[in-house]
PDB file of C-alpha atoms in Angstrom:
ATOM      1  CA  UNK A   1      17.693  -3.059  19.197  1.00 59.00           C
ATOM      2  CA  UNK A   2      14.104  -2.578  19.779  1.00 59.00           C
ATOM      3  CA  UNK A   3      14.044   0.036  16.924  1.00 68.00           C
ATOM      4  CA  UNK A   4      15.760  -2.575  14.453  1.00 74.00           C
ATOM      5  CA  UNK A   5      13.071  -5.319  15.023  1.00 68.00           C
ATOM      6  CA  UNK A   6      10.126  -2.534  14.613  1.00 67.00           C
ATOM      7  CA  UNK A   7      11.890  -1.460  11.345  1.00 75.00           C
ATOM      8  CA  UNK A   8      11.965  -5.066  10.180  1.00 81.00           C
ATOM      9  CA  UNK A   9       8.320  -5.726  11.155  1.00 76.00           C
ATOM     10  CA  UNK A  10       7.294  -2.563   9.022  1.00 77.00           C
ATOM     11  CA  UNK A  11       9.302  -3.766   6.268  1.00 84.00           C
ATOM     12  CA  UNK A  12       7.991  -7.238   6.396  1.00 84.00           C
ATOM     13  CA  UNK A  13       4.349  -5.962   6.467  1.00 81.00           C
ATOM     14  CA  UNK A  14       4.965  -3.333   3.642  1.00 83.00           C
ATOM     15  CA  UNK A  15       6.541  -6.107   1.513  1.00 89.00           C
ATOM     16  CA  UNK A  16       3.563  -8.454   2.058  1.00 88.00           C
ATOM     17  CA  UNK A  17       1.076  -5.740   1.416  1.00 85.00           C
ATOM     18  CA  UNK A  18       2.631  -5.434  -1.792  1.00 90.00           C
ATOM     19  CA  UNK A  19       2.830  -8.939  -2.630  1.00 92.00           C
ATOM     20  CA  UNK A  20      -0.857  -9.247  -1.780  1.00 91.00           C
ATOM     21  CA  UNK A  21      -1.685  -6.229  -4.195  1.00 91.00           C
ATOM     22  CA  UNK A  22       0.114  -8.000  -6.768  1.00 94.00           C
ATOM     23  CA  UNK A  23      -1.731 -11.420  -6.452  1.00 94.00           C
ATOM     24  CA  UNK A  24      -5.026  -9.185  -6.703  1.00 92.00           C
ATOM     25  CA  UNK A  25      -3.988  -7.676  -9.616  1.00 94.00           C
ATOM     26  CA  UNK A  26      -3.008 -11.108 -11.160  1.00 95.00           C
ATOM     27  CA  UNK A  27      -6.249 -12.812 -10.081  1.00 93.00           C
ATOM     28  CA  UNK A  28      -8.214 -10.113 -11.671  1.00 92.00           C
ATOM     29  CA  UNK A  29      -6.176 -10.136 -14.975  1.00 95.00           C
ATOM     30  CA  UNK A  30      -6.855 -13.947 -15.226  1.00 94.00           C
ATOM     31  CA  UNK A  31     -10.514 -13.440 -14.471  1.00 93.00           C
ATOM     32  CA  UNK A  32     -10.835 -10.620 -16.875  1.00 93.00           C
ATOM     33  CA  UNK A  33      -9.122 -12.341 -19.565  1.00 94.00           C
ATOM     34  CA  UNK A  34     -10.906 -15.723 -19.098  1.00 92.00           C
ATOM     35  CA  UNK A  35     -13.328 -14.802 -22.134  1.00 90.00           C
ATOM     36  CA  UNK A  36     -15.710 -17.271 -20.361  1.00 89.00           C
ATOM     37  CA  UNK A  37     -13.253 -20.413 -20.031  1.00 93.00           C
ATOM     38  CA  UNK A  38     -15.143 -21.549 -16.488  1.00 94.00           C
ATOM     39  CA  UNK A  39     -11.421 -23.047 -15.801  1.00 95.00           C
ATOM     40  CA  UNK A  40      -9.806 -19.676 -15.950  1.00 95.00           C
ATOM     41  CA  UNK A  41     -12.353 -17.852 -14.033  1.00 94.00           C
ATOM     42  CA  UNK A  42     -12.477 -20.466 -11.189  1.00 95.00           C
ATOM     43  CA  UNK A  43      -8.299 -19.886 -11.228  1.00 95.00           C
ATOM     44  CA  UNK A  44      -8.674 -16.279 -10.842  1.00 93.00           C
ATOM     45  CA  UNK A  45     -11.382 -16.886  -8.079  1.00 94.00           C
ATOM     46  CA  UNK A  46      -8.677 -19.011  -6.468  1.00 96.00           C
ATOM     47  CA  UNK A  47      -6.123 -16.421  -6.564  1.00 95.00           C
ATOM     48  CA  UNK A  48      -8.428 -13.995  -5.169  1.00 92.00           C
ATOM     49  CA  UNK A  49      -9.341 -16.151  -2.256  1.00 94.00           C
ATOM     50  CA  UNK A  50      -5.805 -17.176  -1.369  1.00 94.00           C
ATOM     51  CA  UNK A  51      -4.495 -13.693  -1.534  1.00 92.00           C
ATOM     52  CA  UNK A  52      -7.134 -12.599   1.275  1.00 93.00           C
ATOM     53  CA  UNK A  53      -6.998 -15.541   3.331  1.00 93.00           C
ATOM     54  CA  UNK A  54      -2.819 -14.657   3.270  1.00 89.00           C
ATOM     55  CA  UNK A  55      -3.548 -11.185   4.113  1.00 89.00           C
ATOM     56  CA  UNK A  56      -6.208 -12.108   7.029  1.00 91.00           C
ATOM     57  CA  UNK A  57      -3.273 -14.470   8.494  1.00 89.00           C
ATOM     58  CA  UNK A  58      -0.541 -11.732   8.434  1.00 85.00           C
ATOM     59  CA  UNK A  59      -2.922  -9.106   9.807  1.00 85.00           C
ATOM     60  CA  UNK A  60      -4.233 -11.475  12.577  1.00 88.00           C
ATOM     61  CA  UNK A  61      -0.834 -12.755  13.450  1.00 84.00           C
ATOM     62  CA  UNK A  62       0.269  -8.966  13.896  1.00 80.00           C
ATOM     63  CA  UNK A  63      -2.717  -8.370  16.027  1.00 84.00           C
ATOM     64  CA  UNK A  64      -2.058 -11.100  18.193  1.00 85.00           C
ATOM     65  CA  UNK A  65       1.596 -10.415  18.863  1.00 80.00           C
ATOM     66  CA  UNK A  66       0.410  -6.809  19.746  1.00 76.00           C
ATOM     67  CA  UNK A  67      -2.100  -7.856  22.132  1.00 79.00           C
ATOM     68  CA  UNK A  68       0.306 -10.242  23.523  1.00 79.00           C
ATOM     69  CA  UNK A  69       3.001  -7.827  24.088  1.00 75.00           C
ATOM     70  CA  UNK A  70       0.339  -4.974  25.008  1.00 74.00           C
ATOM     71  CA  UNK A  71      -0.732  -7.669  27.902  1.00 77.00           C
ATOM     72  CA  UNK A  72       2.934  -8.575  28.953  1.00 75.00           C
ATOM     73  CA  UNK A  73       4.161  -4.909  29.394  1.00 72.00           C
ATOM     74  CA  UNK A  74       1.173  -3.710  30.949  1.00 73.00           C
ATOM     75  CA  UNK A  75       0.412  -1.181  27.982  1.00 69.00           C
ATOM     76  CA  UNK A  76      -3.389  -0.088  27.792  1.00 70.00           C
ATOM     77  CA  UNK A  77      -4.745  -1.310  24.457  1.00 67.00           C
ATOM     78  CA  UNK A  78      -4.571   1.573  21.702  1.00 66.00           C
ATOM     79  CA  UNK A  79      -1.278   2.768  22.797  1.00 68.00           C
ATOM     80  CA  UNK A  80       1.964   2.142  21.458  1.00 65.00           C
ATOM     81  CA  UNK A  81       3.898  -1.002  22.998  1.00 62.00           C
ATOM     82  CA  UNK A  82       7.290   0.136  24.422  1.00 61.00           C
ATOM     83  CA  UNK A  83       9.945  -2.382  25.055  1.00 57.00           C
ATOM     84  CA  UNK A  84      12.957  -1.471  27.171  1.00 55.00           C
ATOM     85  CA  UNK A  85      11.966   2.037  26.861  1.00 53.00           C
ATOM     86  CA  UNK A  86      12.328   2.003  23.049  1.00 54.00           C
ATOM     87  CA  UNK A  87      10.151   3.133  20.514  1.00 53.00           C
ATOM     88  CA  UNK A  88       9.192   6.398  19.279  1.00 53.00           C
ATOM     89  CA  UNK A  89       6.703   8.874  19.581  1.00 54.00           C
ATOM     90  CA  UNK A  90       3.327   7.068  18.925  1.00 52.00           C
ATOM     91  CA  UNK A  91       1.044   7.897  16.078  1.00 49.00           C
ATOM     92  CA  UNK A  92      -1.295  10.914  17.172  1.00 51.00           C
ATOM     93  CA  UNK A  93      -4.725  11.681  15.512  1.00 53.00           C
ATOM     94  CA  UNK A  94      -5.387  15.070  14.501  1.00 57.00           C
ATOM     95  CA  UNK A  95      -7.423  17.066  17.205  1.00 65.00           C
ATOM     96  CA  UNK A  96     -11.268  17.126  16.640  1.00 68.00           C
ATOM     97  CA  UNK A  97     -12.837  20.211  15.350  1.00 66.00           C
TER      98      UNK A  97
END
């Protein structure tokens, strides 16, 4: 059950990242094709700002949930939080040379 929740959260974060990228592309397109029209330039800037605010909200909510679950399970920050002995292998950094 925990793996399902982890997979769903990964899917949601991936989809939201893709949607954010599409909004950045759309905002850039509106801005580039404005041809000096100040209303279109402002519209493009607003799309950029909204996409950035949305991305910050999504990442902040993920971070808050991570810290809460780490605190409730007693997991040191930086390690993978395992609930009910679930989860897989934590992400490992390559050894330093």
